[in-house]
Amino acid sequence: MKYLPMTLAWALLTFSTGAQACELSASTSGGGLQAVYDPFAPQNTVVDLRVSVTNSGDEACLGRFYIAPLDGQLNMTAGGQYLAYRIEGANSGALPNEFGPFNVNVPAGGSEKFSIRFTVQAQQIVPVGLYTGRLTLRGETAANEPVPVGGAIPIVTMAVPARSEISISGAPSPSLTSIGMAPATINFPNAQTGQTGRVFINVWANSSVQVRLTSENGGIMRNLQSPSLTPLSYSATFDGNALSLANVQTLNRTPPMSILGASYELAITLGDTTHNFAGRYRDRITVDVDAN
């Protein structure tokens, strides 16, 4: 009997130093949480938060993880502007504003990786900027024990560059079967003094823009068969304002920051045609739009 306490002490010591059945820890890598967001691209932008989970215990076990925006809002911000996103997957988190659980089974003495996906909806027209949203990630075991999470604080980041798009519409044109894929055209089939034709310069941008108009012939139409003949004069207005195309014209505009954009009228009015020989006259006006 005198040896029994020593035997019990040894048995208790052996039990207390045994390996834990489930011992999870996790770390994050935020490298995949950054992207460039084009507000006029047709497709959504997706980024992933990568999470590594390690089990130092001697039994396989389940980890449950929950992600939440730190301020409770599914928006990235830049200078008071907002860019919305969503978190894919389950959304029945135990705490307010949480998304999850994201489950992972980790073998004894092993590790597993999983990703949490974020989607930024396409065609949110937002100003230029670096949009960020801070996140918090927590984990727990199947027994509701907390799982420590290391690594950098996850931050979802979208860099939005200056972008602009342009199209030209609203012009009567010859059939494409006769001239192929022609640019937008203003036609005067029976040119007369004072006739006016117009097209619309459609602009979409997330910043102010410079509109540059360049006339191939310096603001006149030349006879296609005999360029040395007296040219046909014309005048032009853009967005209701007269402009001379004798030189390159550069105009500043700020289209509405929406998917509708803006339409600026380019109108051409023929000058005196009574002194011109019959024939085909042409000028080509190139319109360029650059985001500021």
mmCIF file of C-alpha atoms in Angstrom:
data_model
loop_
_atom_site.group_PDB
_atom_site.id
_atom_site.type_symbol
_atom_site.label_atom_id
_atom_site.label_comp_id
_atom_site.label_asym_id
_atom_site.label_seq_id
_atom_site.Cartn_x
_atom_site.Cartn_y
_atom_site.Cartn_z
ATOM 1 C CA MET A 1 0.000 0.000 0.000
ATOM 2 C CA LYS A 2 2.819 2.405 0.621
ATOM 3 C CA TYR A 3 3.631 2.388 -3.105
ATOM 4 C CA LEU A 4 0.123 3.268 -4.256
ATOM 5 C CA PRO A 5 0.405 7.102 -3.990
ATOM 6 C CA MET A 6 3.628 7.056 -6.061
ATOM 7 C CA THR A 7 1.956 4.852 -8.696
ATOM 8 C CA LEU A 8 -1.041 7.189 -8.901
ATOM 9 C CA ALA A 9 1.186 10.236 -9.179
ATOM 10 C CA TRP A 10 3.094 8.662 -12.057
ATOM 11 C CA ALA A 11 -0.154 7.764 -13.819
ATOM 12 C CA LEU A 12 -1.486 11.298 -13.440
ATOM 13 C CA LEU A 13 1.764 12.772 -14.754
ATOM 14 C CA THR A 14 1.642 10.547 -17.805
ATOM 15 C CA PHE A 15 -1.961 11.580 -18.566
ATOM 16 C CA SER A 16 -1.337 15.294 -18.191
ATOM 17 C CA THR A 17 1.508 15.372 -20.734
ATOM 18 C CA GLY A 18 -0.412 13.538 -23.474
ATOM 19 C CA ALA A 19 -1.183 15.251 -26.810
ATOM 20 C CA GLN A 20 -4.412 17.246 -27.186
ATOM 21 C CA ALA A 21 -7.176 15.613 -29.223
ATOM 22 C CA CYS A 22 -7.868 18.801 -31.225
ATOM 23 C CA GLU A 23 -5.498 21.773 -31.278
ATOM 24 C CA LEU A 24 -6.233 24.152 -34.172
ATOM 25 C CA SER A 25 -4.570 27.398 -35.169
ATOM 26 C CA ALA A 26 -5.028 29.487 -38.310
ATOM 27 C CA SER A 27 -3.294 32.224 -40.290
ATOM 28 C CA THR A 28 -4.365 34.434 -43.181
ATOM 29 C CA SER A 29 -2.720 35.562 -46.391
ATOM 30 C CA GLY A 30 -4.220 38.733 -47.830
ATOM 31 C CA GLY A 31 -2.241 38.761 -51.081
ATOM 32 C CA GLY A 32 -5.244 37.586 -53.070
ATOM 33 C CA LEU A 33 -7.501 40.319 -51.661
ATOM 34 C CA GLN A 34 -6.234 43.016 -54.042
ATOM 35 C CA ALA A 35 -7.323 43.757 -57.590
ATOM 36 C CA VAL A 36 -7.831 46.528 -60.145
ATOM 37 C CA TYR A 37 -11.505 47.353 -60.646
ATOM 38 C CA ASP A 38 -12.650 48.617 -64.046
ATOM 39 C CA PRO A 39 -16.038 50.307 -63.525
ATOM 40 C CA PHE A 40 -16.999 49.769 -67.180
ATOM 41 C CA ALA A 41 -15.987 46.109 -67.493
ATOM 42 C CA PRO A 42 -18.953 43.758 -68.066
ATOM 43 C CA GLN A 43 -17.750 41.062 -65.674
ATOM 44 C CA ASN A 44 -17.646 40.997 -61.873
ATOM 45 C CA THR A 45 -14.316 41.253 -60.052
ATOM 46 C CA VAL A 46 -13.482 38.493 -57.569
ATOM 47 C CA VAL A 47 -10.755 38.205 -54.924
ATOM 48 C CA ASP A 48 -10.008 35.513 -52.328
ATOM 49 C CA LEU A 49 -8.881 35.519 -48.712
ATOM 50 C CA ARG A 50 -6.688 32.450 -48.223
ATOM 51 C CA VAL A 51 -6.714 30.793 -44.804
ATOM 52 C CA SER A 52 -4.312 28.074 -43.585
ATOM 53 C CA VAL A 53 -5.422 25.893 -40.669
ATOM 54 C CA THR A 54 -3.025 23.654 -38.703
ATOM 55 C CA ASN A 55 -3.923 20.842 -36.309
ATOM 56 C CA SER A 56 -1.211 19.989 -33.789
ATOM 57 C CA GLY A 57 -3.492 17.523 -31.976
ATOM 58 C CA ASP A 58 -3.540 13.753 -32.280
ATOM 59 C CA GLU A 59 -7.042 13.504 -33.768
ATOM 60 C CA ALA A 60 -8.648 14.924 -36.884
ATOM 61 C CA CYS A 61 -11.040 17.738 -36.102
ATOM 62 C CA LEU A 62 -13.397 20.273 -37.622
ATOM 63 C CA GLY A 63 -12.814 24.018 -37.673
ATOM 64 C CA ARG A 64 -15.538 26.584 -38.266
ATOM 65 C CA PHE A 65 -14.622 30.075 -39.427
ATOM 66 C CA TYR A 66 -16.596 33.298 -39.679
ATOM 67 C CA ILE A 67 -15.754 36.497 -41.562
ATOM 68 C CA ALA A 68 -17.240 39.950 -40.969
ATOM 69 C CA PRO A 69 -16.603 43.513 -42.177
ATOM 70 C CA LEU A 70 -15.038 45.419 -39.319
ATOM 71 C CA ASP A 71 -17.530 48.303 -39.602
ATOM 72 C CA GLY A 72 -20.472 46.000 -40.317
ATOM 73 C CA GLN A 73 -20.934 47.329 -43.872
ATOM 74 C CA LEU A 74 -20.287 45.448 -47.120
ATOM 75 C CA ASN A 75 -18.626 48.504 -48.668
ATOM 76 C CA MET A 76 -15.092 49.522 -49.458
ATOM 77 C CA THR A 77 -14.459 53.218 -49.033
ATOM 78 C CA ALA A 78 -12.200 55.876 -50.535
ATOM 79 C CA GLY A 79 -12.557 59.550 -49.711
ATOM 80 C CA GLY A 80 -16.212 59.255 -48.764
ATOM 81 C CA GLN A 81 -17.107 57.155 -51.828
ATOM 82 C CA TYR A 82 -18.387 53.581 -51.593
ATOM 83 C CA LEU A 83 -17.789 50.435 -53.620
ATOM 84 C CA ALA A 84 -20.087 47.559 -52.634
ATOM 85 C CA TYR A 85 -19.063 43.904 -52.460
ATOM 86 C CA ARG A 86 -20.528 40.635 -51.269
ATOM 87 C CA ILE A 87 -19.111 37.636 -49.422
ATOM 88 C CA GLU A 88 -19.887 34.344 -51.138
ATOM 89 C CA GLY A 89 -21.014 31.271 -49.256
ATOM 90 C CA ALA A 90 -22.917 30.753 -46.030
ATOM 91 C CA ASN A 91 -24.291 33.772 -44.192
ATOM 92 C CA SER A 92 -25.597 32.340 -40.919
ATOM 93 C CA GLY A 93 -22.868 33.593 -38.627
ATOM 94 C CA ALA A 94 -23.407 33.369 -34.898
ATOM 95 C CA LEU A 95 -22.650 37.071 -34.378
ATOM 96 C CA PRO A 96 -24.178 40.152 -36.070
ATOM 97 C CA ASN A 97 -22.858 40.900 -39.611
ATOM 98 C CA GLU A 98 -20.914 37.634 -39.716
ATOM 99 C CA PHE A 99 -20.723 35.318 -42.729
ATOM 100 C CA GLY A 100 -20.123 31.625 -42.269
ATOM 101 C CA PRO A 101 -19.485 29.050 -41.152
ATOM 102 C CA PHE A 102 -16.719 28.104 -43.553
ATOM 103 C CA ASN A 103 -15.910 24.551 -42.459
ATOM 104 C CA VAL A 104 -12.598 22.760 -42.810
ATOM 105 C CA ASN A 105 -11.628 19.243 -41.671
ATOM 106 C CA VAL A 106 -7.987 19.056 -40.606
ATOM 107 C CA PRO A 107 -6.189 15.708 -40.103
ATOM 108 C CA ALA A 108 -4.191 14.973 -36.956
ATOM 109 C CA GLY A 109 -0.802 16.647 -37.160
ATOM 110 C CA GLY A 110 -1.704 18.116 -40.552
ATOM 111 C CA SER A 111 -2.961 21.289 -42.187
ATOM 112 C CA GLU A 112 -5.548 22.401 -44.710
ATOM 113 C CA LYS A 113 -6.198 25.566 -46.717
ATOM 114 C CA PHE A 114 -9.442 27.156 -47.836
ATOM 115 C CA SER A 115 -10.525 30.435 -49.423
ATOM 116 C CA ILE A 116 -13.287 32.924 -48.740
ATOM 117 C CA ARG A 117 -14.425 34.634 -51.938
ATOM 118 C CA PHE A 118 -15.421 38.286 -52.304
ATOM 119 C CA THR A 119 -17.305 39.545 -55.367
ATOM 120 C CA VAL A 120 -17.487 43.162 -56.522
ATOM 121 C CA GLN A 121 -20.487 43.655 -58.797
ATOM 122 C CA ALA A 122 -19.654 44.934 -62.278
ATOM 123 C CA GLN A 123 -20.375 48.466 -63.549
ATOM 124 C CA GLN A 124 -20.432 50.403 -60.320
ATOM 125 C CA ILE A 125 -19.397 53.814 -61.624
ATOM 126 C CA VAL A 126 -17.199 55.233 -58.883
ATOM 127 C CA PRO A 127 -14.459 57.892 -58.889
ATOM 128 C CA VAL A 128 -10.768 57.144 -59.134
ATOM 129 C CA GLY A 129 -9.292 55.936 -55.861
ATOM 130 C CA LEU A 130 -7.973 53.128 -53.688
ATOM 131 C CA TYR A 131 -10.999 51.505 -52.051
ATOM 132 C CA THR A 132 -10.458 49.419 -48.918
ATOM 133 C CA GLY A 133 -12.536 47.460 -46.431
ATOM 134 C CA ARG A 134 -11.167 45.986 -43.203
ATOM 135 C CA LEU A 135 -12.289 42.519 -42.130
ATOM 136 C CA THR A 136 -12.183 40.346 -39.056
ATOM 137 C CA LEU A 137 -11.896 36.553 -39.045
ATOM 138 C CA ARG A 138 -12.613 34.271 -36.107
ATOM 139 C CA GLY A 139 -12.594 30.496 -35.749
ATOM 140 C CA GLU A 140 -13.866 27.845 -33.400
ATOM 141 C CA THR A 141 -13.696 24.079 -33.030
ATOM 142 C CA ALA A 142 -16.664 21.714 -33.134
ATOM 143 C CA ALA A 143 -16.647 21.984 -29.332
ATOM 144 C CA ASN A 144 -17.001 25.800 -29.612
ATOM 145 C CA GLU A 145 -13.438 26.379 -28.413
ATOM 146 C CA PRO A 146 -11.842 29.493 -29.986
ATOM 147 C CA VAL A 147 -9.206 29.007 -32.688
ATOM 148 C CA PRO A 148 -6.390 31.589 -32.640
ATOM 149 C CA VAL A 149 -5.989 33.383 -35.986
ATOM 150 C CA GLY A 150 -2.655 34.957 -36.908
ATOM 151 C CA GLY A 151 -1.313 36.794 -39.918
ATOM 152 C CA ALA A 152 -2.028 40.281 -41.196
ATOM 153 C CA ILE A 153 -5.415 41.893 -40.656
ATOM 154 C CA PRO A 154 -7.328 41.057 -43.853
ATOM 155 C CA ILE A 155 -8.151 44.115 -45.972
ATOM 156 C CA VAL A 156 -10.050 43.830 -49.254
ATOM 157 C CA THR A 157 -8.660 46.409 -51.695
ATOM 158 C CA MET A 158 -9.751 47.665 -55.131
ATOM 159 C CA ALA A 159 -7.682 50.146 -57.140
ATOM 160 C CA VAL A 160 -10.005 52.086 -59.467
ATOM 161 C CA PRO A 161 -8.175 53.859 -62.322
ATOM 162 C CA ALA A 162 -9.481 56.715 -64.464
ATOM 163 C CA ARG A 163 -11.571 55.165 -67.249
ATOM 164 C CA SER A 164 -13.564 56.486 -70.189
ATOM 165 C CA GLU A 165 -15.586 54.965 -73.009
ATOM 166 C CA ILE A 166 -16.875 56.551 -76.213
ATOM 167 C CA SER A 167 -19.288 55.761 -79.022
ATOM 168 C CA ILE A 168 -20.772 57.815 -81.857
ATOM 169 C CA SER A 169 -24.416 57.410 -82.790
ATOM 170 C CA GLY A 170 -27.437 59.063 -84.334
ATOM 171 C CA ALA A 171 -26.188 59.531 -87.885
ATOM 172 C CA PRO A 172 -27.919 58.468 -91.115
ATOM 173 C CA SER A 173 -25.357 56.358 -92.977
ATOM 174 C CA PRO A 174 -25.154 54.351 -96.188
ATOM 175 C CA SER A 175 -25.904 50.651 -95.802
ATOM 176 C CA LEU A 176 -23.044 48.591 -94.397
ATOM 177 C CA THR A 177 -23.405 46.183 -97.313
ATOM 178 C CA SER A 178 -22.238 48.917 -99.659
ATOM 179 C CA ILE A 179 -19.315 50.335 -97.688
ATOM 180 C CA GLY A 180 -18.414 47.671 -95.118
ATOM 181 C CA MET A 181 -17.849 48.527 -91.454
ATOM 182 C CA ALA A 182 -17.859 52.300 -91.919
ATOM 183 C CA PRO A 183 -17.409 54.865 -89.162
ATOM 184 C CA ALA A 184 -20.323 57.060 -88.148
ATOM 185 C CA THR A 185 -21.138 59.365 -91.057
ATOM 186 C CA ILE A 186 -23.063 62.584 -91.698
ATOM 187 C CA ASN A 187 -24.313 62.521 -95.298
ATOM 188 C CA PHE A 188 -25.627 65.340 -97.457
ATOM 189 C CA PRO A 189 -26.954 63.487 -100.550
ATOM 190 C CA ASN A 190 -28.041 66.778 -102.196
ATOM 191 C CA ALA A 191 -25.864 69.371 -100.531
ATOM 192 C CA GLN A 192 -27.463 72.786 -100.140
ATOM 193 C CA THR A 193 -26.390 75.915 -98.352
ATOM 194 C CA GLY A 194 -27.337 75.833 -94.673
ATOM 195 C CA GLN A 195 -28.064 72.101 -94.429
ATOM 196 C CA THR A 196 -27.276 70.654 -91.005
ATOM 197 C CA GLY A 197 -26.412 67.104 -90.018
ATOM 198 C CA ARG A 198 -25.492 65.776 -86.620
ATOM 199 C CA VAL A 199 -24.089 62.891 -84.643
ATOM 200 C CA PHE A 200 -23.910 62.310 -80.897
ATOM 201 C CA ILE A 201 -20.649 61.720 -79.052
ATOM 202 C CA ASN A 202 -21.585 59.360 -76.198
ATOM 203 C CA VAL A 203 -19.151 59.442 -73.287
ATOM 204 C CA TRP A 204 -18.975 57.367 -70.114
ATOM 205 C CA ALA A 205 -16.308 58.181 -67.531
ATOM 206 C CA ASN A 206 -15.535 58.078 -63.827
ATOM 207 C CA SER A 207 -13.655 61.386 -63.985
ATOM 208 C CA SER A 208 -13.668 64.563 -66.018
ATOM 209 C CA VAL A 209 -12.500 64.089 -69.615
ATOM 210 C CA GLN A 210 -10.821 65.901 -72.455
ATOM 211 C CA VAL A 211 -12.619 65.658 -75.791
ATOM 212 C CA ARG A 212 -10.306 66.282 -78.739
ATOM 213 C CA LEU A 213 -11.649 66.920 -82.259
ATOM 214 C CA THR A 214 -9.297 66.867 -85.233
ATOM 215 C CA SER A 215 -10.310 67.682 -88.814
ATOM 216 C CA GLU A 216 -8.373 65.909 -91.567
ATOM 217 C CA ASN A 217 -8.723 68.947 -93.865
ATOM 218 C CA GLY A 218 -8.660 71.747 -91.294
ATOM 219 C CA GLY A 219 -12.402 72.380 -91.225
ATOM 220 C CA ILE A 220 -13.296 72.107 -94.924
ATOM 221 C CA MET A 221 -14.524 69.341 -97.275
ATOM 222 C CA ARG A 222 -12.385 68.556 -100.302
ATOM 223 C CA ASN A 223 -13.518 67.118 -103.610
ATOM 224 C CA LEU A 224 -12.574 63.440 -103.642
ATOM 225 C CA GLN A 225 -11.995 63.272 -107.410
ATOM 226 C CA SER A 226 -10.200 66.610 -107.756
ATOM 227 C CA PRO A 227 -8.816 67.843 -104.408
ATOM 228 C CA SER A 228 -7.574 71.055 -106.038
ATOM 229 C CA LEU A 229 -11.122 72.260 -106.713
ATOM 230 C CA THR A 230 -12.674 74.879 -104.454
ATOM 231 C CA PRO A 231 -13.440 73.131 -101.142
ATOM 232 C CA LEU A 232 -16.855 73.063 -99.530
ATOM 233 C CA SER A 233 -16.952 75.089 -96.334
ATOM 234 C CA TYR A 234 -18.893 74.194 -93.194
ATOM 235 C CA SER A 235 -19.296 75.302 -89.601
ATOM 236 C CA ALA A 236 -19.446 73.095 -86.503
ATOM 237 C CA THR A 237 -20.886 73.153 -83.004
ATOM 238 C CA PHE A 238 -20.165 70.774 -80.143
ATOM 239 C CA ASP A 239 -22.557 70.511 -77.213
ATOM 240 C CA GLY A 240 -24.259 73.682 -78.503
ATOM 241 C CA ASN A 241 -21.043 75.738 -78.685
ATOM 242 C CA ALA A 242 -19.466 76.922 -81.936
ATOM 243 C CA LEU A 243 -15.960 75.730 -82.642
ATOM 244 C CA SER A 244 -13.468 76.124 -85.441
ATOM 245 C CA LEU A 245 -11.915 72.945 -86.798
ATOM 246 C CA ALA A 246 -9.144 74.822 -88.589
ATOM 247 C CA ASN A 247 -7.027 73.589 -85.681
ATOM 248 C CA VAL A 248 -7.311 70.753 -83.172
ATOM 249 C CA GLN A 249 -9.952 71.585 -80.574
ATOM 250 C CA THR A 250 -9.688 70.281 -76.985
ATOM 251 C CA LEU A 251 -12.712 70.619 -74.708
ATOM 252 C CA ASN A 252 -13.194 69.673 -71.066
ATOM 253 C CA ARG A 253 -16.358 67.924 -69.979
ATOM 254 C CA THR A 254 -17.578 66.098 -66.860
ATOM 255 C CA PRO A 255 -20.071 63.360 -67.779
ATOM 256 C CA PRO A 256 -22.538 62.202 -65.122
ATOM 257 C CA MET A 257 -20.985 59.415 -63.077
ATOM 258 C CA SER A 258 -23.559 56.811 -64.065
ATOM 259 C CA ILE A 259 -24.051 53.961 -66.500
ATOM 260 C CA LEU A 260 -26.032 56.402 -68.687
ATOM 261 C CA GLY A 261 -23.106 58.746 -69.248
ATOM 262 C CA ALA A 262 -23.556 61.823 -71.458
ATOM 263 C CA SER A 263 -24.367 62.500 -75.125
ATOM 264 C CA TYR A 264 -22.809 65.585 -76.737
ATOM 265 C CA GLU A 265 -24.164 66.741 -80.088
ATOM 266 C CA LEU A 266 -21.696 67.425 -82.891
ATOM 267 C CA ALA A 267 -23.556 69.392 -85.598
ATOM 268 C CA ILE A 268 -22.198 70.258 -89.050
ATOM 269 C CA THR A 269 -23.805 73.042 -91.130
ATOM 270 C CA LEU A 270 -22.875 73.496 -94.789
ATOM 271 C CA GLY A 271 -21.637 76.868 -96.011
ATOM 272 C CA ASP A 272 -22.319 78.396 -99.431
ATOM 273 C CA THR A 273 -22.502 75.566 -102.004
ATOM 274 C CA THR A 274 -23.340 77.692 -105.059
ATOM 275 C CA HIS A 275 -19.700 78.072 -106.145
ATOM 276 C CA ASN A 276 -18.768 74.370 -105.887
ATOM 277 C CA PHE A 277 -18.560 71.902 -108.763
ATOM 278 C CA ALA A 278 -20.714 68.787 -108.575
ATOM 279 C CA GLY A 279 -19.009 65.796 -107.008
ATOM 280 C CA ARG A 280 -18.305 64.084 -103.732
ATOM 281 C CA TYR A 281 -16.762 66.169 -100.961
ATOM 282 C CA ARG A 282 -15.464 64.821 -97.693
ATOM 283 C CA ASP A 283 -13.769 65.675 -94.438
ATOM 284 C CA ARG A 284 -12.922 63.226 -91.650
ATOM 285 C CA ILE A 285 -13.251 64.391 -88.033
ATOM 286 C CA THR A 286 -11.492 62.257 -85.454
ATOM 287 C CA VAL A 287 -12.886 62.372 -81.920
ATOM 288 C CA ASP A 288 -10.686 61.253 -79.023
ATOM 289 C CA VAL A 289 -11.724 61.151 -75.368
ATOM 290 C CA ASP A 290 -9.172 60.882 -72.554
ATOM 291 C CA ALA A 291 -9.944 60.596 -68.854
ATOM 292 C CA ASN A 292 -8.280 63.215 -66.655
#
